[in-house]
Short mmCIF file of C-alpha atoms in Angstrom, two decimals:
data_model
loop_
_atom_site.label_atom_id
_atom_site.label_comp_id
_atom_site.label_asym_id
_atom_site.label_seq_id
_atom_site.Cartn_x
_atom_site.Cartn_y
_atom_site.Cartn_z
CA UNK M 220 -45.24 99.21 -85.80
CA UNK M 221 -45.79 96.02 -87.40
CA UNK M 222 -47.47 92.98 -84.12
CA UNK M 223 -45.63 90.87 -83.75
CA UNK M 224 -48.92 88.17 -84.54
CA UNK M 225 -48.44 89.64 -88.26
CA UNK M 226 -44.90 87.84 -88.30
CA UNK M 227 -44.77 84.78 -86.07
CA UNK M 228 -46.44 81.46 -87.22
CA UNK M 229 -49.36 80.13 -85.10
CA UNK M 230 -49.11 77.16 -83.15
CA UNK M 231 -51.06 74.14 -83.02
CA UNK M 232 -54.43 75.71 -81.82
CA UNK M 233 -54.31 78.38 -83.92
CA UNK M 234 -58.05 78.95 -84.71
CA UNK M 235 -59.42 78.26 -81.62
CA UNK M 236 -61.55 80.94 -79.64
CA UNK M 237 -61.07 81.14 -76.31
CA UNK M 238 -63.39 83.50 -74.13
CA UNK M 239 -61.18 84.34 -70.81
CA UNK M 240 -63.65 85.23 -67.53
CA UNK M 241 -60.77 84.16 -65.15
CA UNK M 242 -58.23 85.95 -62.77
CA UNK M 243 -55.62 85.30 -60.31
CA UNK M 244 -53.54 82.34 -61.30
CA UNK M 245 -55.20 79.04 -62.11
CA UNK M 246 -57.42 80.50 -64.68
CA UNK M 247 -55.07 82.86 -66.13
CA UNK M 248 -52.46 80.34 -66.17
CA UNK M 249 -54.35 77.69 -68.40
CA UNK M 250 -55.98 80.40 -71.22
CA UNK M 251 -51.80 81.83 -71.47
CA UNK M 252 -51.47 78.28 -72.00
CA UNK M 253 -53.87 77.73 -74.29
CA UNK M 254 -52.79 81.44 -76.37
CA UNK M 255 -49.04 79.93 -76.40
CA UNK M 256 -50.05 76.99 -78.27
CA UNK M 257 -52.00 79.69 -80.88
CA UNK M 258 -55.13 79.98 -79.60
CA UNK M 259 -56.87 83.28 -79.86
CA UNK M 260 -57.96 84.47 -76.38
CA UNK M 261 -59.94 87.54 -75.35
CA UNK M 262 -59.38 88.62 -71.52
CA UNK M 263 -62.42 89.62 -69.77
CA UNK M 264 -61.71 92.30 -66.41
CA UNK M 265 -63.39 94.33 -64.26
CA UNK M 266 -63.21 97.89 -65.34
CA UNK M 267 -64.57 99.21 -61.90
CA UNK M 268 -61.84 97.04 -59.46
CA UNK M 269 -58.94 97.98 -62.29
CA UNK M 270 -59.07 94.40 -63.84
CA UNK M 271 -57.16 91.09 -62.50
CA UNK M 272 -56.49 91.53 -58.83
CA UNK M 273 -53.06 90.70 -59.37
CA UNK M 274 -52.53 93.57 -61.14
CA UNK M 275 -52.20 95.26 -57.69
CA UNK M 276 -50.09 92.33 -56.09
CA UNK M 277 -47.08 94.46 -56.39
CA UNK M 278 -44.32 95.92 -56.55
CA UNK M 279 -42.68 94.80 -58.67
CA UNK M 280 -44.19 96.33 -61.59
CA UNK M 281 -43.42 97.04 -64.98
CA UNK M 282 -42.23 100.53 -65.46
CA UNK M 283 -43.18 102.74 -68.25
CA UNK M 284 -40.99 105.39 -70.65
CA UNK M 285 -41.04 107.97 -67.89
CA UNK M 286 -40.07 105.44 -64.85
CA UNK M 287 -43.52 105.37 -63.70
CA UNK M 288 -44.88 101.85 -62.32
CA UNK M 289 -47.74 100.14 -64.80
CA UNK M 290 -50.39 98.15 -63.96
CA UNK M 291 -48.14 95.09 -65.07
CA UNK M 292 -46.82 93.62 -62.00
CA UNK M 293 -44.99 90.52 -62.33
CA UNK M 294 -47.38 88.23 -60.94
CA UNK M 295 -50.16 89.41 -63.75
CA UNK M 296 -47.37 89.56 -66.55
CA UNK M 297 -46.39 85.85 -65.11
CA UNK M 298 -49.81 84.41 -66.67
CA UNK M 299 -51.29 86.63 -69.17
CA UNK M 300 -49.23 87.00 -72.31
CA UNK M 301 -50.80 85.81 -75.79
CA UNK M 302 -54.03 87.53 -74.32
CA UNK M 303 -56.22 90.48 -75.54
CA UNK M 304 -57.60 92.43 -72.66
CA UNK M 305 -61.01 94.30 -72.75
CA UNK M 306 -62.80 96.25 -70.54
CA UNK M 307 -66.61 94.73 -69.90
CA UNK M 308 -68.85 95.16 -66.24
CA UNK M 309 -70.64 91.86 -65.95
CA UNK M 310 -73.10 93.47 -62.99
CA UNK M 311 -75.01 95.54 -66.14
CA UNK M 312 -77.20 94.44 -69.21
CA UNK M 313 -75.14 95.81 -71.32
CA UNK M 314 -71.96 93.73 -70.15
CA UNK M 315 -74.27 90.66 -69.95
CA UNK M 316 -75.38 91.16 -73.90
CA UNK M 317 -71.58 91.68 -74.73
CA UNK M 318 -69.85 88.02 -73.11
CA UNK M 319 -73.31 86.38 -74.98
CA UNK M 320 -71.95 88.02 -78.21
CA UNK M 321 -68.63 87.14 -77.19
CA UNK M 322 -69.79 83.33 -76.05
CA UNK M 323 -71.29 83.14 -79.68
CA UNK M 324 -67.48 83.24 -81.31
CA UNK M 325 -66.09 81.59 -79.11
CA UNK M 326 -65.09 77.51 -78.14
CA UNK M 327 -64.03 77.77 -75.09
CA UNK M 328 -64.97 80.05 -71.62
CA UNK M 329 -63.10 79.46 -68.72
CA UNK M 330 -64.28 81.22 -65.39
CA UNK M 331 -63.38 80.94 -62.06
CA UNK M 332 -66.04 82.96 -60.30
CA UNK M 333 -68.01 81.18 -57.01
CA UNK M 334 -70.43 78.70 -57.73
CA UNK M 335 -73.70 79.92 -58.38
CA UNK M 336 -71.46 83.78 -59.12
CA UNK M 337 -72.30 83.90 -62.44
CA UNK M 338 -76.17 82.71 -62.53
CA UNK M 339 -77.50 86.32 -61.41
CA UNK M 340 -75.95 87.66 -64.39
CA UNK M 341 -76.93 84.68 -66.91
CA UNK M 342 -73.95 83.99 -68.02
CA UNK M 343 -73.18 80.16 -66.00
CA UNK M 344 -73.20 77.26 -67.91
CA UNK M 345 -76.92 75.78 -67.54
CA UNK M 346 -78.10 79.53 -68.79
CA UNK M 347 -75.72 79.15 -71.88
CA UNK M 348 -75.73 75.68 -73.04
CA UNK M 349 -78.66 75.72 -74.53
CA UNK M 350 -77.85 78.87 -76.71
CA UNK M 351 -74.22 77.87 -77.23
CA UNK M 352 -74.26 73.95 -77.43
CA UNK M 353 -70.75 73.53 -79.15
CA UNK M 354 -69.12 75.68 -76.21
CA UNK M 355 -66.78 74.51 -73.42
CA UNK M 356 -67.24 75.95 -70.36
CA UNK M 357 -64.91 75.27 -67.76
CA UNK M 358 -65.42 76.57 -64.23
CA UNK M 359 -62.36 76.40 -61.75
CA UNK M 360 -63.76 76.99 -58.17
CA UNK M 361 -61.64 76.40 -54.51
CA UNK M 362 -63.76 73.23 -53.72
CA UNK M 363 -65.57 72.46 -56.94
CA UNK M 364 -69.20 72.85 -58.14
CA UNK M 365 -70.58 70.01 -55.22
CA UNK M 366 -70.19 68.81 -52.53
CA UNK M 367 -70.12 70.27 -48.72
CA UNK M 368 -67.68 73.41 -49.24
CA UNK M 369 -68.32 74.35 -52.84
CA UNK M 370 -69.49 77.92 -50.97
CA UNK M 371 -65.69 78.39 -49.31
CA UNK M 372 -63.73 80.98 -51.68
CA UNK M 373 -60.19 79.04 -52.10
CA UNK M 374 -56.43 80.27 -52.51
CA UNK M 375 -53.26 78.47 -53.51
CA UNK M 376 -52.64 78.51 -49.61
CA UNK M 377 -55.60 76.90 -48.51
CA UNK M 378 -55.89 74.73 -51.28
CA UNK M 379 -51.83 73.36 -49.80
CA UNK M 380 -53.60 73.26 -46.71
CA UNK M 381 -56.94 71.48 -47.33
CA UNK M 382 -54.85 68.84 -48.85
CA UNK M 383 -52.65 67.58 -46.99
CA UNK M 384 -49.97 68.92 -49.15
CA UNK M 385 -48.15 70.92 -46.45
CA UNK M 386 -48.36 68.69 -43.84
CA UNK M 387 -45.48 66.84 -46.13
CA UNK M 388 -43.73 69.79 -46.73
CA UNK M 389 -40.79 71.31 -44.36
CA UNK M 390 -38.20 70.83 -41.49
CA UNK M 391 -39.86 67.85 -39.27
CA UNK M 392 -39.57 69.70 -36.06
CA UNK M 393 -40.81 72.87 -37.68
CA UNK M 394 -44.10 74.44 -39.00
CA UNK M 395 -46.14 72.58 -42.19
CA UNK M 396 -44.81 74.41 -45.12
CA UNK M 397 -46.04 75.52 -48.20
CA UNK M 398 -44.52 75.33 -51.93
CA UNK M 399 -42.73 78.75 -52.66
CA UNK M 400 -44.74 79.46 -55.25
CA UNK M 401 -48.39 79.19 -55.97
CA UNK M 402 -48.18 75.70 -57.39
CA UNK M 403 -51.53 74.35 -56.79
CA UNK M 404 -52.94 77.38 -58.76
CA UNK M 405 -50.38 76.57 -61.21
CA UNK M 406 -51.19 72.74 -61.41
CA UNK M 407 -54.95 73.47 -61.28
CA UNK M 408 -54.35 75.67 -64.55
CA UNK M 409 -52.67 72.64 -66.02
CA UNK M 410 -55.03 70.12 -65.50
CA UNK M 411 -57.81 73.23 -66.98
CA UNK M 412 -55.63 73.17 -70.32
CA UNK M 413 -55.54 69.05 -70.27
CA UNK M 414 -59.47 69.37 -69.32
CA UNK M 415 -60.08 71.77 -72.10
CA UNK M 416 -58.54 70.18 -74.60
CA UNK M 417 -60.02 66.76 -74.24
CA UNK M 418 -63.33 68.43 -74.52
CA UNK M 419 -62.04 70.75 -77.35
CA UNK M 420 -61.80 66.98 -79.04
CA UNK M 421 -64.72 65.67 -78.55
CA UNK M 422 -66.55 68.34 -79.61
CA UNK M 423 -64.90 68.16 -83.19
CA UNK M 424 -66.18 64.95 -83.43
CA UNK M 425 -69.50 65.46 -82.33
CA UNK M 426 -70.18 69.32 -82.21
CA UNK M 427 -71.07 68.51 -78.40
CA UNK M 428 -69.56 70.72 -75.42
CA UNK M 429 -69.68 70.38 -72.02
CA UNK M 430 -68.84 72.09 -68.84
CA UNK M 431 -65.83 70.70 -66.90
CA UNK M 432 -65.93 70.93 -63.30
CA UNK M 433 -62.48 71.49 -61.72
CA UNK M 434 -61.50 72.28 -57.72
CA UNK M 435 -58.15 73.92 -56.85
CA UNK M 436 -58.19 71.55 -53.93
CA UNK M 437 -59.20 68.42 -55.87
CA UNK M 438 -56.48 69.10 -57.94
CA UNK M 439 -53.96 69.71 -55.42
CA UNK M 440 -55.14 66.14 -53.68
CA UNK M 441 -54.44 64.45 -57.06
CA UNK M 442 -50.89 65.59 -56.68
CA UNK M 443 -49.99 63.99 -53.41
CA UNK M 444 -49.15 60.87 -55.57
CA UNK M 445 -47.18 57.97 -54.22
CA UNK M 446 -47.88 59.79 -50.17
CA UNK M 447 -51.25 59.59 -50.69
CA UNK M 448 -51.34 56.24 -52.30
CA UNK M 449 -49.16 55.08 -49.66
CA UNK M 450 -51.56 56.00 -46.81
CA UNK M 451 -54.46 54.81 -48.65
CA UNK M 452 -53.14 51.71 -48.37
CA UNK M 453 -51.48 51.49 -45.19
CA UNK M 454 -53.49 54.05 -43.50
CA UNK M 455 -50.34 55.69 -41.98
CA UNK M 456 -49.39 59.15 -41.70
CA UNK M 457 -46.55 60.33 -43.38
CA UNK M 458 -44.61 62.93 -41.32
CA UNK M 459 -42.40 65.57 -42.78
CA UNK M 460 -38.87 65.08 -43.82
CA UNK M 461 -37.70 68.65 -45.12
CA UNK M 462 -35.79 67.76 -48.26
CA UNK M 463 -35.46 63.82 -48.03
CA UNK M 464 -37.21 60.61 -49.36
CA UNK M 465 -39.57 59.20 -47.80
CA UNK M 466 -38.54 55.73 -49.86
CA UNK M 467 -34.60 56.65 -51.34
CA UNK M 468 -31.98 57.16 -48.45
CA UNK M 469 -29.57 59.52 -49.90
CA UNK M 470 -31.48 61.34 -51.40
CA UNK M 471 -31.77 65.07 -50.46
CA UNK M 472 -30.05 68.70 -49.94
CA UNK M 473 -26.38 68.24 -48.30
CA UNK M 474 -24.36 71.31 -47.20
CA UNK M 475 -20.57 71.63 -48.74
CA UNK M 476 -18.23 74.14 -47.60
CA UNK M 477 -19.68 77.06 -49.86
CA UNK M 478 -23.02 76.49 -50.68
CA UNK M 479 -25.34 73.26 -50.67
CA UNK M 480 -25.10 70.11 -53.08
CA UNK M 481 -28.16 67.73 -53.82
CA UNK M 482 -27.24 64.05 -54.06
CA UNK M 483 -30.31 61.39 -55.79
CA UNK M 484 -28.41 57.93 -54.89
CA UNK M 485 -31.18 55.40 -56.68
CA UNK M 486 -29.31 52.40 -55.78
CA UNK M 487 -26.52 50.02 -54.05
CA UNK M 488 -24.13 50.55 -56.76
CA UNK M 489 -24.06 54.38 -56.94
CA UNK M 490 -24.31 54.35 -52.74
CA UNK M 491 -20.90 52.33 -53.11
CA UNK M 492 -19.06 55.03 -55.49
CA UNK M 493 -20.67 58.04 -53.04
CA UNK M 494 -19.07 56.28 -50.18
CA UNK M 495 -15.87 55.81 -52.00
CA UNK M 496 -15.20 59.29 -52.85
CA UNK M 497 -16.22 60.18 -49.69
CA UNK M 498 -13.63 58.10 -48.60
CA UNK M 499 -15.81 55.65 -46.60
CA UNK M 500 -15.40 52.49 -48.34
CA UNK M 501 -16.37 50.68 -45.48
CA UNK M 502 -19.79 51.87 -45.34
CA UNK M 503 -20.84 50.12 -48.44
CA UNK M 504 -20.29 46.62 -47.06
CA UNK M 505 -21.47 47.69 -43.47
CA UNK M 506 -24.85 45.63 -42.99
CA UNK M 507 -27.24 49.00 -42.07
CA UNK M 508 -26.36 50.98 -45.18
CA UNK M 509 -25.31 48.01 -47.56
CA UNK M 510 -28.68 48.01 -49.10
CA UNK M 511 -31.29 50.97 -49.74
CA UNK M 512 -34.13 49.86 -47.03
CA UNK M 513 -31.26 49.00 -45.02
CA UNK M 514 -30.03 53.06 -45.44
CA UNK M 515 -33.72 54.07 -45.11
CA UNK M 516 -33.69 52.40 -41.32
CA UNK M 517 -30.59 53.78 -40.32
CA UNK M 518 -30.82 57.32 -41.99
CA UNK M 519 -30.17 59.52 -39.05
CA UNK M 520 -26.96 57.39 -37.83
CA UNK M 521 -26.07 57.85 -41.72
CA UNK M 522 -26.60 61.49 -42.24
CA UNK M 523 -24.49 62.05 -39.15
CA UNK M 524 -21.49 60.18 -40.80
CA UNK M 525 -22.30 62.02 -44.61
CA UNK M 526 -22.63 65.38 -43.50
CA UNK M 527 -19.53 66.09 -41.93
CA UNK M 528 -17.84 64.47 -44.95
CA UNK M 529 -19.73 66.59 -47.50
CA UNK M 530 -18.54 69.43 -45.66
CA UNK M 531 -14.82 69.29 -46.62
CA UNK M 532 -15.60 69.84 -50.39
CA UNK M 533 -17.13 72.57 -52.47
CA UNK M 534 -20.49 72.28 -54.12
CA UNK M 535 -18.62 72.06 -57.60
CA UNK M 536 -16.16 69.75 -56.39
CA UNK M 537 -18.95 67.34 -55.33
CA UNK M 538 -21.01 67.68 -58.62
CA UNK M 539 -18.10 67.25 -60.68
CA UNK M 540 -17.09 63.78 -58.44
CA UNK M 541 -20.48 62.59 -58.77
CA UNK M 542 -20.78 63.15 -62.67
CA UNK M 543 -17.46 61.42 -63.03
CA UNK M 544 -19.23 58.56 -60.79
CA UNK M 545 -22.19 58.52 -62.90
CA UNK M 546 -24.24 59.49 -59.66
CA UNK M 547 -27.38 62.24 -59.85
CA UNK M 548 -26.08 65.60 -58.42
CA UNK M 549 -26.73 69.58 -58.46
CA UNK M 550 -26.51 72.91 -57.50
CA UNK M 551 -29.16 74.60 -55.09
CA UNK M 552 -29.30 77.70 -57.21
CA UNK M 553 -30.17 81.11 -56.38
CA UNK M 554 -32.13 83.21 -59.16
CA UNK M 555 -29.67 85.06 -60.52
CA UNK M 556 -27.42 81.87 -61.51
CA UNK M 557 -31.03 80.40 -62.74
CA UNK M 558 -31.16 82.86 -65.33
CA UNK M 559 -27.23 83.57 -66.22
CA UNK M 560 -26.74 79.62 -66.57
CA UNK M 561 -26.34 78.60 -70.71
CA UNK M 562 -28.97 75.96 -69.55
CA UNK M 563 -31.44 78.75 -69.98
CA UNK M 564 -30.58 80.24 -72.93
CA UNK M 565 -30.32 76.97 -74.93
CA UNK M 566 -33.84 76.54 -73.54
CA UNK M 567 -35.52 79.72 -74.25
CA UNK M 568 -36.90 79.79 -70.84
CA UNK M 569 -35.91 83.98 -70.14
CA UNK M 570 -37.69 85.75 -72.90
CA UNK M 571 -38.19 89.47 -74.01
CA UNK M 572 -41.17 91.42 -75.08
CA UNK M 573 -42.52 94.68 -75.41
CA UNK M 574 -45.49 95.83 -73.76
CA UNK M 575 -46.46 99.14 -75.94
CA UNK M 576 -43.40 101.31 -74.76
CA UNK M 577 -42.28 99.03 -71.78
CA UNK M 578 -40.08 96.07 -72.29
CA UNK M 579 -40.74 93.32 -70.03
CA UNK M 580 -38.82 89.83 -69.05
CA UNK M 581 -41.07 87.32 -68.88
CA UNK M 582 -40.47 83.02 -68.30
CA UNK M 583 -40.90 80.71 -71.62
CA UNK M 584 -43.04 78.06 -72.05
CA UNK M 585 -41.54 74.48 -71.47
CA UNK M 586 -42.81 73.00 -74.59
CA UNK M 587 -41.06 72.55 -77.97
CA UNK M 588 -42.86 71.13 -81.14
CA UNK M 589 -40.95 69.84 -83.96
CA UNK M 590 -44.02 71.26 -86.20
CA UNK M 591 -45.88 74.15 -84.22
CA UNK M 592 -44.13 75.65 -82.19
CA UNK M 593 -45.03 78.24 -78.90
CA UNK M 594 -44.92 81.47 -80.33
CA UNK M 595 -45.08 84.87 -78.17
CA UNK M 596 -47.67 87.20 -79.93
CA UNK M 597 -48.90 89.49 -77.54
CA UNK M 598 -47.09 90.78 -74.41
CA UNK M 599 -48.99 91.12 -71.08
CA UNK M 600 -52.28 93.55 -72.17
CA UNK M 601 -52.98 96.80 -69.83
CA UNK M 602 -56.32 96.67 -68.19
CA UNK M 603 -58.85 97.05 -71.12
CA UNK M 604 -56.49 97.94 -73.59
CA UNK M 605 -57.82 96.16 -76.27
CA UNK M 606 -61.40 97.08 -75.64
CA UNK M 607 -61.47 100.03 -78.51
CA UNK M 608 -60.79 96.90 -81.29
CA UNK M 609 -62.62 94.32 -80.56
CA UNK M 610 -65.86 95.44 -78.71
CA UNK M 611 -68.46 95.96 -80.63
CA UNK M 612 -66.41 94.37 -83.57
CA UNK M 613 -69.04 92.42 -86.58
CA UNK M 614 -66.08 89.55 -85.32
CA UNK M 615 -64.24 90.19 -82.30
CA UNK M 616 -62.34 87.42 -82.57
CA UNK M 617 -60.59 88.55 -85.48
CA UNK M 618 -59.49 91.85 -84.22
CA UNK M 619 -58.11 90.26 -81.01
#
């Protein structure tokens, strides 16, 4: 069977040699990244733990010919496509000798091992960058390289924690909250790729790499935005408001009479055309909701009027009246409407591969080029399956 590399074009980074000693999500999520937009990248695991811990953060997993479960679950097959996976044990010379020889293709490592984890094995960036001065190392850690806690091991849920994150997230008379989904892995993968490639530039132009030095929860803080702005400034708490605005009053999740509608009013005019189908008129002109810091005082006395109103009328009903109104609206969908909506398709954003024998559904990358487009190479690798090729290859780059 003909890969499907030997067919697709390569995208914008095709040539570039990325040397993969992450796992979990942050890491993994930046080098699939990275192998969307065509770079070449060679998975390092663990043959003695089975490989990527999330390989055993299941079910669900993929499931083989015979109906057996693989050692795909979804949450390793959710970062890991457009990756080559070999088999290497880090703890013995012999492991050690093969990432140098590895290190010596490559342009990029990314790691996300302790601080100080990889120096007993020579392989951290002051014991490389001497050998391997064109390489960019980039080390993603819970709390960074300095500073008081670089020794704490971090997790997407600490890392919401630590920052302040959850303490803006949820029902205000309930528990701080976390994002459903690991997001400040995923965001601390994203700034990796932005990292990587700014070095990647410079060194072009000089030949020069570095090592970039990147927390989970440093990146998590940087995405508090305009809350954490705001109390830098005022030195005020924000306190939780579940799915409304701290600065935009309506603005949030309303319940209809079959499901639950969400309404982004951004100003006086669209407030008056809400009100109006609503059949409130009178609310527009009334001197606590004419304007939006006016709204903003009076939001509880407002919600009380708005929700019972928004109950008489379906979701659809409501988006329809507000896209007639020229007013921000939509659906609170479940996952299965996600995925059947023609928004999808048109996007590409449900693909299909095939994993040897097993076919497997996997999410598509946002971006679209006009010139180099993402292309899907490789499916999600099996622990170490590539290690046969490409170890102990004259250039292992080229057989990954």
């Amino acid at each position: 069977m003909m890969d499907a590399s030997d067919t697709l074009p390569h995208g914008a980074l095709d040539g570039v040699k990325v040397l993969d000693l992450s796992r979990i999500l942050a890491g993994p999520t930046c080098t699939q990244l990275l192998g969307d937009l065509g770079a070449t990248v060679i998975k390092v695991e663990n043959p003695k733990s089975g490989g990527d811990d999330t390989r055993q953060w299941g079910p669900p997993y993929a499931m083989d010919a015979d109906g057996n479960p693989t050692d795909l679950s979804a949450y390793y097959m959710a970062a890991n496509r457009n990756k080559r996976s070999v088999a290497v044990d880090i703890t013995t010379s012999e492991g050690q000798a093969e990432i140098r020889r590895l290190a010596a293709e490559a342009d990029i490592l990314i790691e996300n091992f302790k601080p100080g984890g990889l120096a007993k094995y020579g392989l951290d960036y002051a014991s490389l960058k001497d050998e391997f001065p064109r390489l960019v190392y980039c080390s993603i850690s819970g709390y960074g390289q300095t500073g008081p806690n670089n020794h704490r091991p971090g997790y997407d849920l600490v890392a919401q924690g630590f920052s302040g994150i959850m303490s803006l997230t949820g029902d205000p008379e309930g528990q701080p909250v976390k994002v459903g989904t690991g997001i400040a892995d995923v965001m601390c993968g994203m700034y990796a790729c932005i990292g990587i490639l700014a070095a990647l530039r410079h060194q072009e132009k000089t030949g020069e790499g570095q090592q970039i030095d990147l927390a989970l929860v440093d990146s998590t803080i940087a995405w508090l935005i305009n809350e954490g702005v705001a109390y830098l400034n005022t030195g005020t708490l924000p306190t939780r408001r579940g799915n409304e605005h701290p600065s935009i009053m309506p603005y949030g999740v309303y319940e209809t009479s079959d499901s639950h509608v969400i309404l982004a009013v951004g100003n006086d005019a669209q407030f008056r055309r809400v009100m109006e189908f609503l059949g409130l008129e009178g609310l527009a002109d009334d001197p606590r909701f004419a304007t939006n810091p006016a709204r903003l005082e009076h939001r509880a006395t407002l919600n009380d009027i708005m929700i019972p109103a928004l109950k008489r009328f379906t979701m659809d009903e409501v988006i329809a009246a507000m896209e007639a109104r020229k007013v921000t609206a939509g659906p609170v969908q479940t996952l299965d409407r996600v995925f059947a909506s023609d928004q999808v398709a048109a996007r590409g954003m449900a693909i299909d591969m095939q994993a040897g024998d097993t076919p497997v559904k996997l999410l598509g990358n946002p971006l679209n080029f006009s010139r180099t487009p993402v292309t899907y190479r490789h499916a999600p690798p099996s622990c170490g399956a590539d290690s046969d090729r490409i170890l102990g290859a004259e250039d292992p780059f080229s057989k990954a």
